[in-house]
GROMACS .gro file of C-alpha atoms in nm:
model
  410
    1MET     CA    1   2.427  -3.202   2.642
    2ASN     CA    2   2.271  -2.832   2.670
    3TRP     CA    3   2.332  -2.546   2.924
    4SER     CA    4   2.095  -2.665   3.192
    5ASP     CA    5   2.251  -3.024   3.205
    6THR     CA    6   2.599  -2.867   3.213
    7LEU     CA    7   2.532  -2.722   3.538
    8ILE     CA    8   2.332  -2.971   3.729
    9GLN     CA    9   2.680  -3.163   3.618
   10LEU     CA   10   2.931  -2.851   3.829
   11GLN     CA   11   2.672  -2.909   4.126
   12TYR     CA   12   2.760  -3.261   4.113
   13ASP     CA   13   3.118  -3.193   4.039
   14LEU     CA   14   3.051  -2.911   4.376
   15GLY     CA   15   2.960  -3.217   4.628
   16ALA     CA   16   2.659  -3.170   4.645
   17PRO     CA   17   2.386  -3.410   4.748
   18GLN     CA   18   2.230  -3.603   4.537
   19GLU     CA   19   1.920  -3.577   4.786
   20LEU     CA   20   1.919  -3.276   4.617
   21SER     CA   21   1.911  -3.283   4.268
   22TRP     CA   22   1.589  -3.186   4.217
   23LEU     CA   23   1.600  -2.859   4.363
   24VAL     CA   24   1.921  -2.823   4.183
   25GLU     CA   25   1.775  -2.875   3.812
   26GLY     CA   26   1.446  -2.651   3.915
   27ILE     CA   27   1.658  -2.382   4.023
   28THR     CA   28   1.859  -2.377   3.700
   29PHE     CA   29   1.585  -2.383   3.477
   30PHE     CA   30   1.432  -2.095   3.718
   31VAL     CA   31   1.721  -1.881   3.617
   32GLY     CA   32   1.735  -2.011   3.287
   33ALA     CA   33   1.426  -1.906   3.209
   34PHE     CA   34   1.400  -1.593   3.382
   35VAL     CA   35   1.779  -1.440   3.154
   36LEU     CA   36   1.530  -1.611   2.845
   37ALA     CA   37   1.234  -1.449   2.920
   38ASN     CA   38   1.341  -1.051   3.041
   39ALA     CA   39   1.623  -1.087   2.784
   40ALA     CA   40   1.289  -1.153   2.551
   41LEU     CA   41   1.177  -0.796   2.660
   42VAL     CA   42   1.526  -0.642   2.601
   43LEU     CA   43   1.499  -0.726   2.290
   44ALA     CA   44   1.178  -0.649   2.247
   45LEU     CA   45   1.264  -0.228   2.239
   46LEU     CA   46   1.544  -0.344   2.003
   47LEU     CA   47   1.317  -0.411   1.717
   48ILE     CA   48   1.099  -0.158   1.731
   49TRP     CA   49   1.378   0.051   1.728
   50ILE     CA   50   1.493  -0.141   1.431
   51THR     CA   51   1.094  -0.124   1.276
   52ARG     CA   52   1.094   0.252   1.302
   53LYS     CA   53   1.440   0.268   1.176
   54VAL     CA   54   1.396   0.079   0.793
   55VAL     CA   55   1.057   0.133   0.740
   56SER     CA   56   1.126   0.562   0.790
   57ARG     CA   57   1.376   0.536   0.569
   58ILE     CA   58   1.193   0.326   0.308
   59GLN     CA   59   0.931   0.625   0.326
   60ASP     CA   60   1.264   0.883   0.297
   61ARG     CA   61   1.206   0.968   0.690
   62ILE     CA   62   1.495   0.997   0.989
   63GLY     CA   63   1.265   0.853   1.248
   64PRO     CA   64   1.382   0.855   1.579
   65ASN     CA   65   1.672   1.082   1.618
   66ARG     CA   66   1.612   1.275   1.973
   67LEU     CA   67   1.596   1.022   2.276
   68GLY     CA   68   1.974   0.847   2.328
   69PRO     CA   69   2.230   0.785   2.020
   70PHE     CA   70   2.019   0.722   1.759
   71GLY     CA   71   1.639   0.762   1.909
   72LEU     CA   72   1.796   0.441   2.125
   73PHE     CA   73   1.536   0.532   2.432
   74GLN     CA   74   1.298   0.632   2.265
   75THR     CA   75   1.106   0.305   2.249
   76VAL     CA   76   1.176   0.359   2.636
   77ALA     CA   77   0.980   0.625   2.712
   78ASP     CA   78   0.722   0.433   2.504
   79ALA     CA   79   0.743   0.180   2.752
   80VAL     CA   80   0.714   0.391   3.052
   81LYS     CA   81   0.412   0.587   2.883
   82LEU     CA   82   0.222   0.241   2.847
   83LEU     CA   83   0.285   0.182   3.167
   84SER     CA   84   0.157   0.532   3.259
   85LYS     CA   85  -0.086   0.493   3.089
   86GLU     CA   86  -0.517   0.417   3.308
   87ASP     CA   87  -0.565   0.060   3.242
   88ILE     CA   88  -0.991   0.005   3.182
   89LYS     CA   89  -1.178  -0.219   3.081
   90PRO     CA   90  -1.564  -0.314   2.973
   91THR     CA   91  -1.856  -0.304   3.187
   92THR     CA   92  -1.971  -0.599   2.984
   93ALA     CA   93  -1.605  -0.756   2.913
   94ASP     CA   94  -1.557  -1.146   2.992
   95THR     CA   95  -1.336  -1.083   3.286
   96PRO     CA   96  -1.177  -1.409   3.179
   97SER     CA   97  -1.103  -1.479   2.823
   98TYR     CA   98  -0.975  -1.071   2.863
   99LEU     CA   99  -0.715  -1.062   3.091
  100LEU     CA  100  -0.634  -1.411   2.964
  101ALA     CA  101  -0.561  -1.317   2.629
  102PRO     CA  102  -0.271  -1.078   2.618
  103VAL     CA  103  -0.038  -1.298   2.826
  104LEU     CA  104  -0.119  -1.565   2.638
  105SER     CA  105  -0.006  -1.416   2.354
  106VAL     CA  106   0.271  -1.313   2.564
  107MET     CA  107   0.385  -1.676   2.636
  108GLY     CA  108   0.337  -1.849   2.372
  109VAL     CA  109   0.583  -1.623   2.189
  110LEU     CA  110   0.810  -1.705   2.485
  111MET     CA  111   0.744  -2.072   2.551
  112ALA     CA  112   0.969  -2.084   2.225
  113LEU     CA  113   1.339  -1.966   2.323
  114ALA     CA  114   1.354  -2.295   2.501
  115VAL     CA  115   1.392  -2.503   2.180
  116LEU     CA  116   1.576  -2.250   1.975
  117PRO     CA  117   1.936  -2.358   1.946
  118ILE     CA  118   2.165  -2.048   1.953
  119GLY     CA  119   2.472  -2.171   1.967
  120ALA     CA  120   2.640  -2.538   2.006
  121GLY     CA  121   2.475  -2.708   2.291
  122LEU     CA  122   2.313  -2.366   2.427
  123ILE     CA  123   1.990  -2.451   2.429
  124GLY     CA  124   1.701  -2.467   2.635
  125THR     CA  125   1.622  -2.795   2.642
  126ASP     CA  126   1.704  -3.018   2.272
  127LEU     CA  127   1.359  -3.218   2.223
  128ASN     CA  128   1.337  -3.470   2.007
  129ILE     CA  129   1.026  -3.355   1.889
  130GLY     CA  130   1.144  -2.976   1.922
  131VAL     CA  131   0.964  -2.895   1.584
  132LEU     CA  132   0.600  -3.024   1.676
  133TYR     CA  133   0.632  -2.838   2.028
  134LEU     CA  134   0.692  -2.478   1.816
  135VAL     CA  135   0.410  -2.604   1.583
  136ALA     CA  136   0.192  -2.688   1.871
  137LEU     CA  137   0.305  -2.318   2.002
  138GLY     CA  138   0.106  -2.233   1.730
  139SER     CA  139  -0.248  -2.265   1.900
  140LEU     CA  140  -0.174  -2.002   2.147
  141GLY     CA  141  -0.131  -1.734   1.978
  142ILE     CA  142  -0.430  -1.773   1.803
  143MET     CA  143  -0.677  -1.872   2.073
  144ALA     CA  144  -0.558  -1.517   2.229
  145ALA     CA  145  -0.658  -1.285   1.979
  146LEU     CA  146  -0.940  -1.526   1.904
  147MET     CA  147  -1.057  -1.468   2.325
  148ALA     CA  148  -0.877  -1.094   2.303
  149GLY     CA  149  -1.177  -1.041   2.004
  150TRP     CA  150  -1.470  -1.237   2.210
  151GLY     CA  151  -1.396  -1.184   2.545
  152SER     CA  152  -1.397  -0.774   2.486
  153ASN     CA  153  -1.757  -0.763   2.347
  154ASN     CA  154  -1.750  -0.526   2.115
  155LYS     CA  155  -1.852  -0.603   1.758
  156TYR     CA  156  -1.480  -0.443   1.582
  157ALA     CA  157  -1.304  -0.694   1.773
  158LEU     CA  158  -1.488  -1.005   1.748
  159LEU     CA  159  -1.499  -0.931   1.345
  160ALA     CA  160  -1.116  -0.936   1.387
  161GLY     CA  161  -1.128  -1.274   1.626
  162PHE     CA  162  -1.266  -1.390   1.287
  163ARG     CA  163  -1.026  -1.291   1.089
  164VAL     CA  164  -0.798  -1.457   1.327
  165VAL     CA  165  -0.945  -1.787   1.288
  166ALA     CA  166  -0.955  -1.765   0.914
  167GLN     CA  167  -0.594  -1.623   0.895
  168LEU     CA  168  -0.365  -1.778   1.102
  169LEU     CA  169  -0.521  -2.136   1.053
  170SER     CA  170  -0.517  -2.102   0.710
  171TYR     CA  171  -0.184  -1.958   0.690
  172GLU     CA  172  -0.024  -2.210   0.938
  173ILE     CA  173  -0.096  -2.536   0.663
  174PRO     CA  174   0.174  -2.444   0.435
  175MET     CA  175   0.350  -2.306   0.724
  176VAL     CA  176   0.436  -2.629   0.886
  177LEU     CA  177   0.369  -2.884   0.581
  178ALA     CA  178   0.720  -2.620   0.479
  179MET     CA  179   0.937  -2.715   0.806
  180LEU     CA  180   0.834  -3.075   0.761
  181ALA     CA  181   1.036  -3.096   0.436
  182PRO     CA  182   1.385  -3.042   0.645
  183VAL     CA  183   1.325  -3.309   0.836
  184LEU     CA  184   1.205  -3.555   0.617
  185LEU     CA  185   1.546  -3.525   0.477
  186ILE     CA  186   1.741  -3.544   0.777
  187GLY     CA  187   1.476  -3.756   0.998
  188THR     CA  188   1.500  -3.542   1.298
  189MET     CA  189   1.274  -3.255   1.499
  190SER     CA  190   1.511  -3.204   1.732
  191MET     CA  191   1.619  -2.826   1.645
  192GLN     CA  192   1.986  -2.871   1.734
  193GLY     CA  193   2.049  -3.188   1.513
  194LEU     CA  194   1.847  -2.986   1.216
  195VAL     CA  195   2.164  -2.700   1.265
  196GLN     CA  196   2.430  -2.988   1.295
  197ALA     CA  197   2.324  -3.114   1.019
  198GLN     CA  198   2.365  -2.815   0.763
  199SER     CA  199   2.749  -2.811   0.884
  200PHE     CA  200   2.987  -2.849   0.566
  201PHE     CA  201   3.329  -2.916   0.534
  202LEU     CA  202   3.618  -2.795   0.306
  203GLY     CA  203   3.924  -3.039   0.460
  204PRO     CA  204   3.969  -3.030   0.825
  205VAL     CA  205   3.718  -2.657   0.873
  206ASN     CA  206   3.306  -2.679   0.851
  207LEU     CA  207   3.266  -2.362   0.673
  208GLY     CA  208   2.919  -2.455   0.794
  209VAL     CA  209   2.660  -2.291   0.443
  210GLY     CA  210   2.502  -2.653   0.378
  211TRP     CA  211   2.204  -2.493   0.439
  212PHE     CA  212   1.881  -2.666   0.375
  213VAL     CA  213   1.799  -2.345   0.134
  214PHE     CA  214   1.999  -2.398  -0.110
  215LEU     CA  215   1.841  -2.754  -0.105
  216LEU     CA  216   1.504  -2.688  -0.058
  217PRO     CA  217   1.402  -2.309  -0.176
  218GLY     CA  218   1.019  -2.364  -0.261
  219ALA     CA  219   1.011  -2.478   0.108
  220PHE     CA  220   1.178  -2.175   0.254
  221LEU     CA  221   1.013  -1.958  -0.017
  222ILE     CA  222   0.686  -2.096   0.084
  223TYR     CA  223   0.780  -2.113   0.481
  224PHE     CA  224   0.827  -1.776   0.480
  225ILE     CA  225   0.557  -1.591   0.289
  226ALA     CA  226   0.348  -1.814   0.563
  227ALA     CA  227   0.523  -1.671   0.846
  228LEU     CA  228   0.468  -1.297   0.672
  229ALA     CA  229   0.074  -1.389   0.744
  230GLU     CA  230   0.153  -1.555   1.076
  231ALA     CA  231   0.302  -1.280   1.206
  232GLU     CA  232   0.071  -1.063   1.126
  233GLN     CA  233   0.312  -0.901   0.903
  234THR     CA  234   0.241  -0.647   0.475
  235PRO     CA  235   0.097  -0.782   0.352
  236PHE     CA  236  -0.091  -0.964   0.560
  237ASP     CA  237  -0.171  -0.745   0.841
  238LEU     CA  238  -0.571  -0.746   0.801
  239LEU     CA  239  -0.610  -0.856   1.174
  240GLU     CA  240  -0.481  -0.513   1.251
  241ALA     CA  241  -0.617  -0.278   0.976
  242GLU     CA  242  -0.665   0.040   1.119
  243SER     CA  243  -0.834   0.191   0.833
  244GLU     CA  244  -1.119  -0.125   0.838
  245LEU     CA  245  -1.142  -0.236   1.249
  246ILE     CA  246  -0.969   0.022   1.413
  247ALA     CA  247  -0.688  -0.175   1.509
  248GLY     CA  248  -0.872  -0.521   1.545
  249PHE     CA  249  -0.896  -0.753   1.848
  250HIS     CA  250  -0.745  -0.553   2.051
  251ILE     CA  251  -0.917  -0.265   2.046
  252GLU     CA  252  -1.042  -0.282   2.346
  253TYR     CA  253  -0.711  -0.240   2.565
  254SER     CA  254  -0.509  -0.050   2.670
  255GLY     CA  255  -0.201   0.044   2.898
  256MET     CA  256   0.065  -0.280   2.925
  257LYS     CA  257  -0.202  -0.517   2.834
  258PHE     CA  258  -0.246  -0.293   2.505
  259ALA     CA  259   0.137  -0.314   2.504
  260MET     CA  260   0.219  -0.682   2.526
  261PHE     CA  261  -0.015  -0.753   2.239
  262PHE     CA  262   0.225  -0.566   2.059
  263LEU     CA  263   0.539  -0.723   2.252
  264ALA     CA  264   0.376  -1.059   2.141
  265GLN     CA  265   0.400  -0.986   1.779
  266PHE     CA  266   0.739  -0.788   1.710
  267LEU     CA  267   0.899  -1.120   1.957
  268ASN     CA  268   0.705  -1.370   1.722
  269SER     CA  269   0.853  -1.226   1.407
  270PHE     CA  270   1.150  -1.216   1.527
  271PHE     CA  271   1.118  -1.615   1.649
  272LEU     CA  272   0.969  -1.725   1.380
  273GLY     CA  273   1.273  -1.515   1.176
  274ALA     CA  274   1.499  -1.721   1.435
  275ILE     CA  275   1.296  -2.057   1.310
  276ALA     CA  276   1.370  -1.951   0.958
  277VAL     CA  277   1.773  -1.942   1.070
  278THR     CA  278   1.732  -2.259   1.230
  279LEU     CA  279   1.548  -2.492   1.001
  280PHE     CA  280   1.684  -2.392   0.673
  281LEU     CA  281   2.000  -2.118   0.683
  282GLY     CA  282   2.204  -2.328   0.863
  283GLY     CA  283   2.135  -2.210   1.230
  284TRP     CA  284   2.431  -2.032   1.439
  285GLN     CA  285   2.637  -2.297   1.203
  286GLY     CA  286   2.987  -2.040   1.009
  287PRO     CA  287   3.336  -1.999   0.965
  288PHE     CA  288   3.545  -2.175   1.211
  289ALA     CA  289   3.192  -2.217   1.441
  290GLY     CA  290   3.274  -2.549   1.580
  291GLN     CA  291   3.671  -2.451   1.659
  292ILE     CA  292   3.539  -2.067   1.865
  293PRO     CA  293   3.257  -2.096   2.014
  294LEU     CA  294   3.142  -1.745   2.071
  295LEU     CA  295   3.094  -1.712   1.641
  296GLY     CA  296   2.717  -1.977   1.705
  297PRO     CA  297   2.553  -1.662   1.845
  298ILE     CA  298   2.714  -1.410   1.634
  299TYR     CA  299   2.620  -1.632   1.327
  300PHE     CA  300   2.241  -1.682   1.488
  301LEU     CA  301   2.152  -1.358   1.568
  302ALA     CA  302   2.298  -1.171   1.276
  303LYS     CA  303   2.113  -1.382   1.011
  304THR     CA  304   1.790  -1.357   1.222
  305PHE     CA  305   1.837  -0.947   1.250
  306LEU     CA  306   1.875  -0.981   0.902
  307VAL     CA  307   1.580  -1.184   0.762
  308TYR     CA  308   1.349  -0.944   1.030
  309VAL     CA  309   1.500  -0.643   0.821
  310VAL     CA  310   1.382  -0.818   0.519
  311ILE     CA  311   1.048  -0.851   0.709
  312GLN     CA  312   1.078  -0.487   0.769
  313TRP     CA  313   1.137  -0.405   0.394
  314ILE     CA  314   0.862  -0.548   0.249
  315LYS     CA  315   0.674  -0.451   0.571
  316GLY     CA  316   0.756  -0.101   0.451
  317THR     CA  317   0.730  -0.128   0.019
  318PHE     CA  318   0.452  -0.367  -0.002
  319PRO     CA  319   0.028  -0.258   0.037
  320ARG     CA  320  -0.202  -0.503   0.236
  321VAL     CA  321  -0.413  -0.698   0.024
  322ARG     CA  322  -0.756  -0.771   0.048
  323ILE     CA  323  -0.933  -1.098   0.265
  324ASP     CA  324  -0.995  -1.280  -0.024
  325GLN     CA  325  -0.683  -1.203  -0.202
  326MET     CA  326  -0.530  -1.369   0.051
  327MET     CA  327  -0.732  -1.674   0.154
  328GLY     CA  328  -0.709  -1.765  -0.218
  329PHE     CA  329  -0.357  -1.716  -0.275
  330ALA     CA  330  -0.334  -1.955   0.096
  331TRP     CA  331  -0.596  -2.195  -0.045
  332LYS     CA  332  -0.584  -2.262  -0.395
  333VAL     CA  333  -0.169  -2.173  -0.464
  334LEU     CA  334   0.083  -2.204  -0.139
  335VAL     CA  335  -0.148  -2.565   0.035
  336PRO     CA  336  -0.194  -2.725  -0.372
  337LEU     CA  337   0.210  -2.652  -0.418
  338VAL     CA  338   0.338  -2.771  -0.040
  339LEU     CA  339   0.187  -3.086  -0.064
  340ALA     CA  340   0.279  -3.175  -0.461
  341LEU     CA  341   0.608  -3.056  -0.334
  342ILE     CA  342   0.624  -3.252   0.011
  343LEU     CA  343   0.485  -3.598  -0.211
  344ALA     CA  344   0.718  -3.561  -0.438
  345GLN     CA  345   1.000  -3.526  -0.225
  346MET     CA  346   0.953  -3.821   0.002
  347VAL     CA  347   0.835  -3.989  -0.336
  348ILE     CA  348   1.208  -3.855  -0.467
  349LEU     CA  349   1.422  -4.016  -0.195
  350LYS     CA  350   1.296  -4.360  -0.151
  351LEU     CA  351   1.374  -4.396  -0.530
  352PRO     CA  352   1.646  -4.668  -0.519
  353LEU     CA  353   1.915  -4.400  -0.641
  354PRO     CA  354   2.264  -4.233  -0.561
  355LEU     CA  355   2.223  -3.991  -0.302
  356TRP     CA  356   2.356  -3.683  -0.470
  357ILE     CA  357   2.104  -3.757  -0.794
  358ASN     CA  358   1.772  -3.791  -0.482
  359TYR     CA  359   1.936  -3.461  -0.342
  360LEU     CA  360   1.943  -3.308  -0.751
  361LEU     CA  361   1.548  -3.402  -0.859
  362VAL     CA  362   1.425  -3.270  -0.461
  363LEU     CA  363   1.638  -2.945  -0.590
  364ALA     CA  364   1.435  -2.975  -0.907
  365ALA     CA  365   1.100  -3.017  -0.710
  366ASN     CA  366   1.189  -2.759  -0.546
  367LEU     CA  367   1.329  -2.507  -0.818
  368ALA     CA  368   0.958  -2.610  -1.006
  369VAL     CA  369   0.794  -2.419  -0.649
  370VAL     CA  370   0.925  -2.158  -0.686
  371ALA     CA  371   0.889  -2.031  -1.016
  372THR     CA  372   0.532  -2.144  -0.954
  373VAL     CA  373   0.443  -1.888  -0.658
  374LEU     CA  374   0.672  -1.601  -0.785
  375ASN     CA  375   0.477  -1.631  -1.126
  376ILE     CA  376   0.169  -1.601  -1.003
  377MET     CA  377   0.286  -1.325  -0.752
  378GLY     CA  378   0.425  -1.103  -1.070
  379ASN     CA  379   0.057  -1.204  -1.285
  380TYR     CA  380  -0.085  -1.051  -0.984
  381PHE     CA  381   0.074  -0.736  -0.889
  382GLN     CA  382   0.126  -0.646  -1.286
  383SER     CA  383  -0.274  -0.701  -1.266
  384GLU     CA  384  -0.348  -0.464  -0.952
  385GLN     CA  385  -0.062  -0.214  -1.125
  386ILE     CA  386  -0.336  -0.223  -1.460
  387ARG     CA  387  -0.587  -0.184  -1.224
  388SER     CA  388  -0.502   0.015  -1.059
  389LYS     CA  389  -0.341   0.289  -1.312
  390ARG     CA  390  -0.712   0.240  -1.517
  391ALA     CA  391  -0.832   0.310  -1.176
  392PHE     CA  392  -0.689   0.667  -1.174
  393GLU     CA  393  -0.732   0.762  -1.588
  394PRO     CA  394  -0.945   1.076  -1.621
  395LYS     CA  395  -1.259   0.957  -1.804
  396SER     CA  396  -1.447   1.162  -2.027
  397LEU     CA  397  -1.824   1.226  -1.965
  398ILE     CA  398  -1.867   1.339  -2.335
  399GLY     CA  399  -2.030   1.060  -2.532
  400THR     CA  400  -2.105   0.839  -2.221
  401MET     CA  401  -2.379   0.971  -2.076
  402GLN     CA  402  -2.728   0.865  -2.205
  403PRO     CA  403  -3.038   1.049  -2.271
  404VAL     CA  404  -3.217   1.107  -1.972
  405GLN     CA  405  -3.658   0.925  -2.011
  406SER     CA  406  -3.895   1.106  -1.851
  407SER     CA  407  -4.135   0.873  -1.642
  408SER     CA  408  -4.447   1.106  -1.712
  409GLY     CA  409  -4.420   0.983  -2.087
  410ASP     CA  410  -4.331   1.333  -2.235
   0.00000   0.00000   0.00000
């Protein structure tokens, strides 16, 4: 039973007429959506502060430290500044696409909250197709960026809009296939069901450490890499490459419409981490989470914030890749590997062997994928390091100059 069913049952227990059940249900869902949406908006301020602090520490800087304790109010000041900025619109812009793009970008992210299980029974609605629902929401963000690039009637924004189709659609394929690995293992698309399947009992105590990442490390690695590209995070932040595209598809936006794109980006990074926690890291499961309900949300938020910090760690560490390297890595590495992994998992699970042997074979296939991905990435970074070193080595002109031949024939 989810929280909305609990409130409706409570209303019946208090003596509400059955004819008003539609009103009770409508009010319940409205209050739940209002609370979740506003909590997400406040969460974005904290995520921006975490990003600034993590990246600044990596770069040997202090970060925000003036406004409020530890600089927590700096993002509030930035939000007030964006609210007070002038709202402009290009005269040649396509008005419907231009205005709807920032709304769609935020809406697609906030709707993911409906199926994320924060605790035991603490979920908006436990859809039996929860994973498919999240996959469908990914198209809203893609359409929002494409509409922003097209509707702005700006060549830089349009070029970034084309990159949206190339990057996000390409990396959505391995991400979705990696999300199917735990679904095939358990046989359900319910997010709450996937979390409950990751419990691990030691006697009467549920330790909650039966995480799928221990059995499916290859699927988790592919999902995490693809999620970095879907969240437009380094080293795949080519949609907003300031040095190339002057902020990308939202160059013509200002004020709150500009802020909505960044709000969607930060929340998208957090929610993609929350999906990784739900599918591979046990969700709200943890020691004594079944006995103490308050521990479930604490475990879930702690894991999700940890994944978000790792994403920002990568953001402050790795350089941006080229567009051809990014697309080649998606289609030549991730897509073939995840297809082979899913095919191997389906065949292995159908073998007439003891279940523990099937699981060992699935683990072996995932470890082979992890080794392959890490080997390819290691070779790439090694070649890039050698190429960069040679590019900055001083070269002597002695012996390299060729005699200039006169065109007059002298």
